[in-house]
PDB file of C-alpha atoms in Angstrom:
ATOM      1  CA  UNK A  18      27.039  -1.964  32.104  1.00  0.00           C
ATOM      2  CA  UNK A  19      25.704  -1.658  28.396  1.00  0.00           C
ATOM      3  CA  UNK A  20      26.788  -5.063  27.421  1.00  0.00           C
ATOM      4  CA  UNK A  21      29.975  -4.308  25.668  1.00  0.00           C
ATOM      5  CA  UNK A  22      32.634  -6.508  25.260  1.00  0.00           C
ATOM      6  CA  UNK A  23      35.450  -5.121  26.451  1.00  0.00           C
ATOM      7  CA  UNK A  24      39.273  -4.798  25.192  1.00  0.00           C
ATOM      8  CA  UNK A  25      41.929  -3.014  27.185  1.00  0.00           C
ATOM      9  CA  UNK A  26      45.498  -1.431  25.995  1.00  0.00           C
ATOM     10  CA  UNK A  27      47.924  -0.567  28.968  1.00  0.00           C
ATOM     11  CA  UNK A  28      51.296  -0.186  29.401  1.00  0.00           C
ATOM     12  CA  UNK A  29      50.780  -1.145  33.385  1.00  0.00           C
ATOM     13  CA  UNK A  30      49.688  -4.588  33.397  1.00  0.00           C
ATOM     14  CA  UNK A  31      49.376  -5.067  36.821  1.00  0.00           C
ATOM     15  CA  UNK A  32      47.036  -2.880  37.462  1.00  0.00           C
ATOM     16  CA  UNK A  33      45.642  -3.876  33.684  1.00  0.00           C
ATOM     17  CA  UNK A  34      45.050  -7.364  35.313  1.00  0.00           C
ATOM     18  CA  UNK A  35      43.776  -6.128  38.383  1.00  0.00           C
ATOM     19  CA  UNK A  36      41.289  -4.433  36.719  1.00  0.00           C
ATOM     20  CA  UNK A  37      40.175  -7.228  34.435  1.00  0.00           C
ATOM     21  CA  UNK A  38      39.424 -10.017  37.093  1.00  0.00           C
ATOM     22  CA  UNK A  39      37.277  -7.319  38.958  1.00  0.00           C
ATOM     23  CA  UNK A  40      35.331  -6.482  35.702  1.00  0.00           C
ATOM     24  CA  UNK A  41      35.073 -10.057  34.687  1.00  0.00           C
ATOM     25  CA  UNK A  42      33.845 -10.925  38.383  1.00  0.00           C
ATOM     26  CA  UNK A  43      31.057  -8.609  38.005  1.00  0.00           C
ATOM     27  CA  UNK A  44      30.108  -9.106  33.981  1.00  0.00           C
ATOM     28  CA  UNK A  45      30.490 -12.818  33.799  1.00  0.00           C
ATOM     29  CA  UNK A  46      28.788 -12.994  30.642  1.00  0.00           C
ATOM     30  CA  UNK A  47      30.807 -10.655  28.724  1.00  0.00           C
ATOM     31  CA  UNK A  48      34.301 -10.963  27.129  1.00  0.00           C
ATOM     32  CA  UNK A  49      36.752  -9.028  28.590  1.00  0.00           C
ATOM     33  CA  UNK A  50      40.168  -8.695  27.420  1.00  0.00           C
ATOM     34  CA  UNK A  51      43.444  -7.272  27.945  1.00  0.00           C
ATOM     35  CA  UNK A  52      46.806  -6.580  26.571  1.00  0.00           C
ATOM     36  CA  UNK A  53      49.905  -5.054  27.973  1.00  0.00           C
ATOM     37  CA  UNK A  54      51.217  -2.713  25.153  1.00  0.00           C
ATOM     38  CA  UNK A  55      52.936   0.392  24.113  1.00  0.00           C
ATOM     39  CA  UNK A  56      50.581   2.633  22.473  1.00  0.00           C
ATOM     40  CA  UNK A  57      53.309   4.692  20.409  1.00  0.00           C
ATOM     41  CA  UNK A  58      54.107   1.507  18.806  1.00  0.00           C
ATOM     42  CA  UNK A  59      53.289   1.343  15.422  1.00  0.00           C
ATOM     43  CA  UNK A  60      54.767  -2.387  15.088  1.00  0.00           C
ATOM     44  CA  UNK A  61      53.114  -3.401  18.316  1.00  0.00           C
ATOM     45  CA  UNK A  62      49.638  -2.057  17.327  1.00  0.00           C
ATOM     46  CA  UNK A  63      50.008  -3.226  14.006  1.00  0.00           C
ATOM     47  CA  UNK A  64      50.620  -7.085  15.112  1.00  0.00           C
ATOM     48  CA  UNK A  65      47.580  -6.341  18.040  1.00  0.00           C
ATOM     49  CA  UNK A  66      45.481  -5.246  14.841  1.00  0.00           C
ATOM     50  CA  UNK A  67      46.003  -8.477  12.863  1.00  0.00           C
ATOM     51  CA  UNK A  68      45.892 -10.411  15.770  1.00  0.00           C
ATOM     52  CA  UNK A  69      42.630  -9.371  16.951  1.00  0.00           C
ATOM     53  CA  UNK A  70      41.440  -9.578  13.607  1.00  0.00           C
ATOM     54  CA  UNK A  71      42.420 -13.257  13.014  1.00  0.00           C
ATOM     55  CA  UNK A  72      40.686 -14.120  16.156  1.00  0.00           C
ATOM     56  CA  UNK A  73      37.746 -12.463  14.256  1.00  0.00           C
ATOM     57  CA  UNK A  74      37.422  -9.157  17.538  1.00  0.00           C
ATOM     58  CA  UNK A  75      35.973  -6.456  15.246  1.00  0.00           C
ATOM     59  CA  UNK A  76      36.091  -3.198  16.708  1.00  0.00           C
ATOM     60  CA  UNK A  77      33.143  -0.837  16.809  1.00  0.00           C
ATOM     61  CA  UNK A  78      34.209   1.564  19.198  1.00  0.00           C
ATOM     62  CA  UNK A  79      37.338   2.837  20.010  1.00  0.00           C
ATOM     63  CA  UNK A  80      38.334   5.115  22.953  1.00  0.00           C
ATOM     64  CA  UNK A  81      41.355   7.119  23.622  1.00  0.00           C
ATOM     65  CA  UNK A  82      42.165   7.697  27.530  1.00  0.00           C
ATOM     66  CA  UNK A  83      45.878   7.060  27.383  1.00  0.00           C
ATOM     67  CA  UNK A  84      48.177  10.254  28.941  1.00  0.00           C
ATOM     68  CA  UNK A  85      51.063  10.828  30.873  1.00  0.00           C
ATOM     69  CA  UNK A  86      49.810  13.546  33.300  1.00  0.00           C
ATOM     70  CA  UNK A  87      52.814  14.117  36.426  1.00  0.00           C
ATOM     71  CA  UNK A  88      50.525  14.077  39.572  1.00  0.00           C
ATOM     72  CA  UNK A  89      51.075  16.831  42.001  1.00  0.00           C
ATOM     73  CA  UNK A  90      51.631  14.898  44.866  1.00  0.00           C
ATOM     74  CA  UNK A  91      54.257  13.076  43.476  1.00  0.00           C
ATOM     75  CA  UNK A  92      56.899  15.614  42.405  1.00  0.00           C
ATOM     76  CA  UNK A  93      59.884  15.679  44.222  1.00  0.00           C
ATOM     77  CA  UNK A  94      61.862  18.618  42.266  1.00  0.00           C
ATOM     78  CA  UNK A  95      61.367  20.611  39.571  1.00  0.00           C
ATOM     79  CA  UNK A  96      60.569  19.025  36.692  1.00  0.00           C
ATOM     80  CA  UNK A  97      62.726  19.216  33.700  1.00  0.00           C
ATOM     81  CA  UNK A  98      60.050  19.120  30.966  1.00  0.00           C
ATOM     82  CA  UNK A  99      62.438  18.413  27.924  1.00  0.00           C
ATOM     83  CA  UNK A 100      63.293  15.113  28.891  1.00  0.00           C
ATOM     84  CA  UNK A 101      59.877  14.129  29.245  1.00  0.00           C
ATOM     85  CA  UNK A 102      58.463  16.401  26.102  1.00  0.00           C
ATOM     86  CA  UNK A 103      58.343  13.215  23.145  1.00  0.00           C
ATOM     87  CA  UNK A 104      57.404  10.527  25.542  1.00  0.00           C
ATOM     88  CA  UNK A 105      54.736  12.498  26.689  1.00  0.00           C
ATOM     89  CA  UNK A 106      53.460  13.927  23.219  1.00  0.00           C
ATOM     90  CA  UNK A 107      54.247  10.086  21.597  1.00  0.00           C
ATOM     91  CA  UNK A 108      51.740   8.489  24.394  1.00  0.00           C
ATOM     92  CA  UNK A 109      49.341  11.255  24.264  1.00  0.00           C
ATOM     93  CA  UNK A 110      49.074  12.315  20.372  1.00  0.00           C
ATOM     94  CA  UNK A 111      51.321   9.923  18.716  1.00  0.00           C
ATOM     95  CA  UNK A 112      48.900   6.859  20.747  1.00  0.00           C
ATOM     96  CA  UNK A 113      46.012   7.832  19.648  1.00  0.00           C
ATOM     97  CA  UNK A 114      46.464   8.547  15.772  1.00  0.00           C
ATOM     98  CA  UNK A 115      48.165   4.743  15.460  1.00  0.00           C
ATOM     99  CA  UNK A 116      44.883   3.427  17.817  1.00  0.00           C
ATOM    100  CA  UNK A 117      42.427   5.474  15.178  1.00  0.00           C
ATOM    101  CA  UNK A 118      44.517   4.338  12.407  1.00  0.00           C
ATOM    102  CA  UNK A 119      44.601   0.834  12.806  1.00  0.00           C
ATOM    103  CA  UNK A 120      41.349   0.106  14.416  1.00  0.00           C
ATOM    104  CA  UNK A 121      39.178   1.974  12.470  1.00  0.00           C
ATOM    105  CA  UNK A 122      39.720  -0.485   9.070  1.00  0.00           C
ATOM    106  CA  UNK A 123      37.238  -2.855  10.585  1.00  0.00           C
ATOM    107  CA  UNK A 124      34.468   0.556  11.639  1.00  0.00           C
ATOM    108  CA  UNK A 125      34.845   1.268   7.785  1.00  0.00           C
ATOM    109  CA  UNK A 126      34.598  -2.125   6.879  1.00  0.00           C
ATOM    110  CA  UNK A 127      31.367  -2.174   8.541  1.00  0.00           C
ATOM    111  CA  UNK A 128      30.065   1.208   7.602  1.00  0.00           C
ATOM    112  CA  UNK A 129      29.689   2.174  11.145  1.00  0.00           C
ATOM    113  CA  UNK A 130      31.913   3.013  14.179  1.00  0.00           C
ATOM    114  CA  UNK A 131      32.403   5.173  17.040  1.00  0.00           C
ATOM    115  CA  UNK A 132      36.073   7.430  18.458  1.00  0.00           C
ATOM    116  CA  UNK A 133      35.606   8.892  21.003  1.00  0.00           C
ATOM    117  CA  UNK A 134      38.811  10.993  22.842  1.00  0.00           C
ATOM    118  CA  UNK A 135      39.225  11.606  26.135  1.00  0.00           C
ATOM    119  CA  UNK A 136      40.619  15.352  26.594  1.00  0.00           C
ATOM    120  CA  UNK A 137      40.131  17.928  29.194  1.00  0.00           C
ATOM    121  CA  UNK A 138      38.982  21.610  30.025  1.00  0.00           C
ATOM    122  CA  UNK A 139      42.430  22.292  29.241  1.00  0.00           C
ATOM    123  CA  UNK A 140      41.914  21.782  26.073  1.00  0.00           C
ATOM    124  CA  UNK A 141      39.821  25.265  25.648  1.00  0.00           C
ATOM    125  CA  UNK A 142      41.674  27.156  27.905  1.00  0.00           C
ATOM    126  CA  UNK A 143      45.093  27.030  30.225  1.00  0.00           C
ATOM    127  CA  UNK A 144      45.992  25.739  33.250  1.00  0.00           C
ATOM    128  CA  UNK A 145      46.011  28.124  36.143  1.00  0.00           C
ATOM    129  CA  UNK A 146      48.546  27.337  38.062  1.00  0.00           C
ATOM    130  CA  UNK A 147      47.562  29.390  41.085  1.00  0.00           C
ATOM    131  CA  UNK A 148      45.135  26.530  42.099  1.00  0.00           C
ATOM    132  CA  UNK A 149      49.097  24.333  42.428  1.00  0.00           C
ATOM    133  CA  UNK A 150      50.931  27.082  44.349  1.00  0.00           C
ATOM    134  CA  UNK A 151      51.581  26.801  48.256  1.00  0.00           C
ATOM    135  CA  UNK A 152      49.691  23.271  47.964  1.00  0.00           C
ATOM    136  CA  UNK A 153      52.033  21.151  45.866  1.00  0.00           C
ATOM    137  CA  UNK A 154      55.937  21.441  45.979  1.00  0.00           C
ATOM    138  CA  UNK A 155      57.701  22.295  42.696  1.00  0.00           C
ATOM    139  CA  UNK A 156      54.665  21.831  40.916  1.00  0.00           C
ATOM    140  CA  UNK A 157      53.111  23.601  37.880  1.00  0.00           C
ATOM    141  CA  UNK A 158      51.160  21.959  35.115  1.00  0.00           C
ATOM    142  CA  UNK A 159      53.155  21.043  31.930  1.00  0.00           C
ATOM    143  CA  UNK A 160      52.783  22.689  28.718  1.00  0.00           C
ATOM    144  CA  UNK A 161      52.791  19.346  27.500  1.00  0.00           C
ATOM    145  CA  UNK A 162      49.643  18.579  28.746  1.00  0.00           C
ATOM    146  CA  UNK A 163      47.789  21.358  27.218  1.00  0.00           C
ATOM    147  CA  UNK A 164      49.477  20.375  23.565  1.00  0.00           C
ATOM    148  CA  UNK A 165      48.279  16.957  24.322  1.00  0.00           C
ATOM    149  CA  UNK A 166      44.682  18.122  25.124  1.00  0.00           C
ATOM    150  CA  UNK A 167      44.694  20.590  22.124  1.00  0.00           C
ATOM    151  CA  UNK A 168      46.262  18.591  20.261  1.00  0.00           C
ATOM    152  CA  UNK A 169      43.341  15.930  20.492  1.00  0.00           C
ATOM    153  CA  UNK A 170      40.604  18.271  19.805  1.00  0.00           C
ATOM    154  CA  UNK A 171      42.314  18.496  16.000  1.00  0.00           C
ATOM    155  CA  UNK A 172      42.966  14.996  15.460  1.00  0.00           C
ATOM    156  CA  UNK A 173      38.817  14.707  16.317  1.00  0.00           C
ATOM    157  CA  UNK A 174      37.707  17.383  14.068  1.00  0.00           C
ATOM    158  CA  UNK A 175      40.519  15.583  11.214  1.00  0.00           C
ATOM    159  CA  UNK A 176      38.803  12.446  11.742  1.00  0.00           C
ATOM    160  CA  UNK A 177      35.031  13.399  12.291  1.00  0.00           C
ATOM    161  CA  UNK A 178      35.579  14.647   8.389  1.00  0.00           C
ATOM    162  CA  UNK A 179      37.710  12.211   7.101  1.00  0.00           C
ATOM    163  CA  UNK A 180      35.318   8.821   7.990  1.00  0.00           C
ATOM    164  CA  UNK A 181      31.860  10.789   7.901  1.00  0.00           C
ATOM    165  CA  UNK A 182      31.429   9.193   4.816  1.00  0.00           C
ATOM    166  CA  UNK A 183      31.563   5.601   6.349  1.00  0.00           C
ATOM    167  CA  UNK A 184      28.485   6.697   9.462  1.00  0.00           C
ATOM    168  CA  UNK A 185      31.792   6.873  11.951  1.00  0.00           C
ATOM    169  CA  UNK A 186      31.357   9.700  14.398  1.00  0.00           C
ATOM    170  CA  UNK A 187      34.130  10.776  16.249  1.00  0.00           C
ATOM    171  CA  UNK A 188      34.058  13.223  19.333  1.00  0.00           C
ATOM    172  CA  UNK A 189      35.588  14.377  22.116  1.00  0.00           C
ATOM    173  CA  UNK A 190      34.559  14.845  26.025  1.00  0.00           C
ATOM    174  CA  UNK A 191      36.256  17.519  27.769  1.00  0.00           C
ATOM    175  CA  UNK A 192      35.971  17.075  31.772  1.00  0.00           C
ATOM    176  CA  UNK A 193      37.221  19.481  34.598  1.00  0.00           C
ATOM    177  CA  UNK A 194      38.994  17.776  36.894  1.00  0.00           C
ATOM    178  CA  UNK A 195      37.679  14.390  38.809  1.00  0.00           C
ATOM    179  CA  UNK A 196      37.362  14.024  42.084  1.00  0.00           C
ATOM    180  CA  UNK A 197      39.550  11.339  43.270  1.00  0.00           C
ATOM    181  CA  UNK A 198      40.575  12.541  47.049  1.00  0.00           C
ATOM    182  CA  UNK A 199      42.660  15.238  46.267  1.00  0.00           C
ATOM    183  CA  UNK A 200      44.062  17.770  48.793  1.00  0.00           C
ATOM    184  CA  UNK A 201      41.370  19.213  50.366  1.00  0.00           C
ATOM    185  CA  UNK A 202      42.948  22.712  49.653  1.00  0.00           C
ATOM    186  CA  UNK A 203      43.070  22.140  46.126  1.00  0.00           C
ATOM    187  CA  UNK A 204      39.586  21.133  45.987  1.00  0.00           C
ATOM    188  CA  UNK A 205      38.494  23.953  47.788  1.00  0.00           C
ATOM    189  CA  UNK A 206      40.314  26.133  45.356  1.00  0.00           C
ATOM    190  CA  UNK A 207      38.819  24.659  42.219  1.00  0.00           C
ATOM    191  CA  UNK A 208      35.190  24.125  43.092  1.00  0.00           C
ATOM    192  CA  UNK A 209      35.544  27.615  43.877  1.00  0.00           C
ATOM    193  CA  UNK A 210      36.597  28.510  40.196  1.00  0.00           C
ATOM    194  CA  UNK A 211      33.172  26.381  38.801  1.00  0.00           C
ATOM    195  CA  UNK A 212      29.632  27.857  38.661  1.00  0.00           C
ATOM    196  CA  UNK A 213      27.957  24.227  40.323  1.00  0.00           C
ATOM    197  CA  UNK A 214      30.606  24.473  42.677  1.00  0.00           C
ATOM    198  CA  UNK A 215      31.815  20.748  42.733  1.00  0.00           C
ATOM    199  CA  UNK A 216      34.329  18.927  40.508  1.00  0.00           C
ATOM    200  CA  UNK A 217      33.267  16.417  38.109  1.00  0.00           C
ATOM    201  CA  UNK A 218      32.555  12.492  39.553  1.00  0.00           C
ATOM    202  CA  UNK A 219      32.965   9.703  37.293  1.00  0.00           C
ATOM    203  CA  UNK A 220      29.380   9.251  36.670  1.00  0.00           C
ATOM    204  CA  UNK A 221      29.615  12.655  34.961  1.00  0.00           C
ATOM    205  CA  UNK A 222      32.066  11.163  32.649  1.00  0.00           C
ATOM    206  CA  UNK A 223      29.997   7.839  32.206  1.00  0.00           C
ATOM    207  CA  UNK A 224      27.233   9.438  31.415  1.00  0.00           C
ATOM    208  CA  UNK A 225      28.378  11.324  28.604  1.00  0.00           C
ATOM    209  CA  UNK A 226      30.457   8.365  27.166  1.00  0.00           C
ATOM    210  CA  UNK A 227      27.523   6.709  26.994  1.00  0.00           C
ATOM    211  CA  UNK A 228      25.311   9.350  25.126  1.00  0.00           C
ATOM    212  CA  UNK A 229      28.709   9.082  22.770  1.00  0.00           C
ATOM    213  CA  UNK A 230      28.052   5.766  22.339  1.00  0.00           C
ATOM    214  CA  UNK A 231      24.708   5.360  22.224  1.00  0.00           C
ATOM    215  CA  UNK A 232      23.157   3.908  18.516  1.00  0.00           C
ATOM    216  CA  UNK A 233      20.836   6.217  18.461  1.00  0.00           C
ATOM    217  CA  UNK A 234      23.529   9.126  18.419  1.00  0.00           C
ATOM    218  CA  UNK A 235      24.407   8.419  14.736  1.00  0.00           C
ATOM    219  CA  UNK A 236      24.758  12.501  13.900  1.00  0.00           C
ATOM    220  CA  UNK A 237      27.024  14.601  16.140  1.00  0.00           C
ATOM    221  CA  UNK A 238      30.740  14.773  15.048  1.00  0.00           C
ATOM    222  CA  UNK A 239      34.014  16.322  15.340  1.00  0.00           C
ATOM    223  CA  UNK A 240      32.174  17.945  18.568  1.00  0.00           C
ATOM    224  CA  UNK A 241      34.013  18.709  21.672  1.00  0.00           C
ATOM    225  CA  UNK A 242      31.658  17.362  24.683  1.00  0.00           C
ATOM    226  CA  UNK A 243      32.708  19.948  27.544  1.00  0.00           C
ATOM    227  CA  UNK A 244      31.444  18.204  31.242  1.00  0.00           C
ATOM    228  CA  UNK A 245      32.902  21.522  33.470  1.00  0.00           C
ATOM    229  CA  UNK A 246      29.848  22.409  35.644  1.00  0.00           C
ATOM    230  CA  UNK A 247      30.607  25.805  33.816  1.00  0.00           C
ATOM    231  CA  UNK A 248      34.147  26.484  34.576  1.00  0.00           C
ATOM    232  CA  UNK A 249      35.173  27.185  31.049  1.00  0.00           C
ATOM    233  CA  UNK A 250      31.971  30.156  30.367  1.00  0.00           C
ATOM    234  CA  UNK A 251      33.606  32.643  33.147  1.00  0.00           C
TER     235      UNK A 251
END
């Protein structure tokens, strides 16, 4: 909608090629790319690096969305977080240092870039698992996620003050969750835990991505953007 071109990293490339022809049928003019890949790759993002380079894709902004995040309606048991602890930490944390690492040799290049990573409200506070209980079976939200989310938050401040000196910001937005027909019990639950008493939309999220991206915003970094309707102040 802001005339990017567009380049997309996913493991799933079904739904990675899904969502390309539907983007490309409604921004005909723009270039819109995609590439099945393993984020905690280093040899994989290395080669998609030099090959995006040779085929002279520069990137000037870079964002971070990728996380494994078990969805409530899906567990069947309890989970048994250990054997999902370093996949989950390697996709989440591990992902997004190579992505930063790699991609942001042409933003310095250039003298100018943007990171943004995507995080959460649990990266200020915890999960409260009450909202879970009696409404989804066996489930309780992973430690792992809250390391991931945390964990982000210090790999944007690290970076913020590492490439300052080349005019590349780097942020983070922290949403509550996203509406996305949940259980109607759960919503109920959590809109009653936030002052504006709603969950966040993606336009919310849009919005903010694009303030992050705007080239006018050339001076906030190493800020965490929290979109929450309040929910972390009480």
């Amino acid at each position: 909608e802001n005339n990017y071109n567009l380049i997309m990293l996913d493991i799933d490339s079904k739904n990675l090629k899904r969502i390309q022809f539907k983007l490309k049928q409604k921004f005909k003019h723009l270039n819109i790319f995609s590439y099945k890949i393993d984020i905690s790759s280093e040899k994989k993002i290395k080669n998609l690096e030099r090959d995006l380079s040779k085929k002279k894709l520069f990137i000037k902004a870079l964002i971070n969305n990728a996380c494994i995040d078990p969805k409530p309606n899906k567990i069947k048991k309890k989970q048994t977080l250990l054997k999902t602890w370093d996949r989950e930490l390697d996709v989440g944390l591990k992902g997004s240092y190579l992505l930063i690492e790699y991609f942001s040799k042409s933003m310095i290049k250039n003298n100018r870039g943007c990171i943004i990573n995507i995080a959460s409200d649990l990266s200020v506070i915890a999960p409260d698992q009450l909202l879970y209980e009696k409404i989804y079976k066996n489930f309780e939200k992973p430690v792992t996620y809250s390391v991931i989310k945390h964990g982000l938050l210090g790999i944007t401040k690290y970076y913020a003050a590492k490439y300052g000196k080349y005019n590349i910001t780097c942020n983070a937005i922290s949403p509550v969750g996203v509406f996305n027909n949940q259980n109607k019990k759960f919503v109920k639950r959590l809109k009653k835990r936030i002052p504006m008493n709603r969950m966040a939309n993606k336009e919310d999220i849009k919005y903010s991505i694009n303030f992050l991206l705007s080239k006018k915003q050339k001076f906030i970094t190493g800020h965490n953007l929290v979109i929450d309707g309040g929910r972390t102040i009480i």
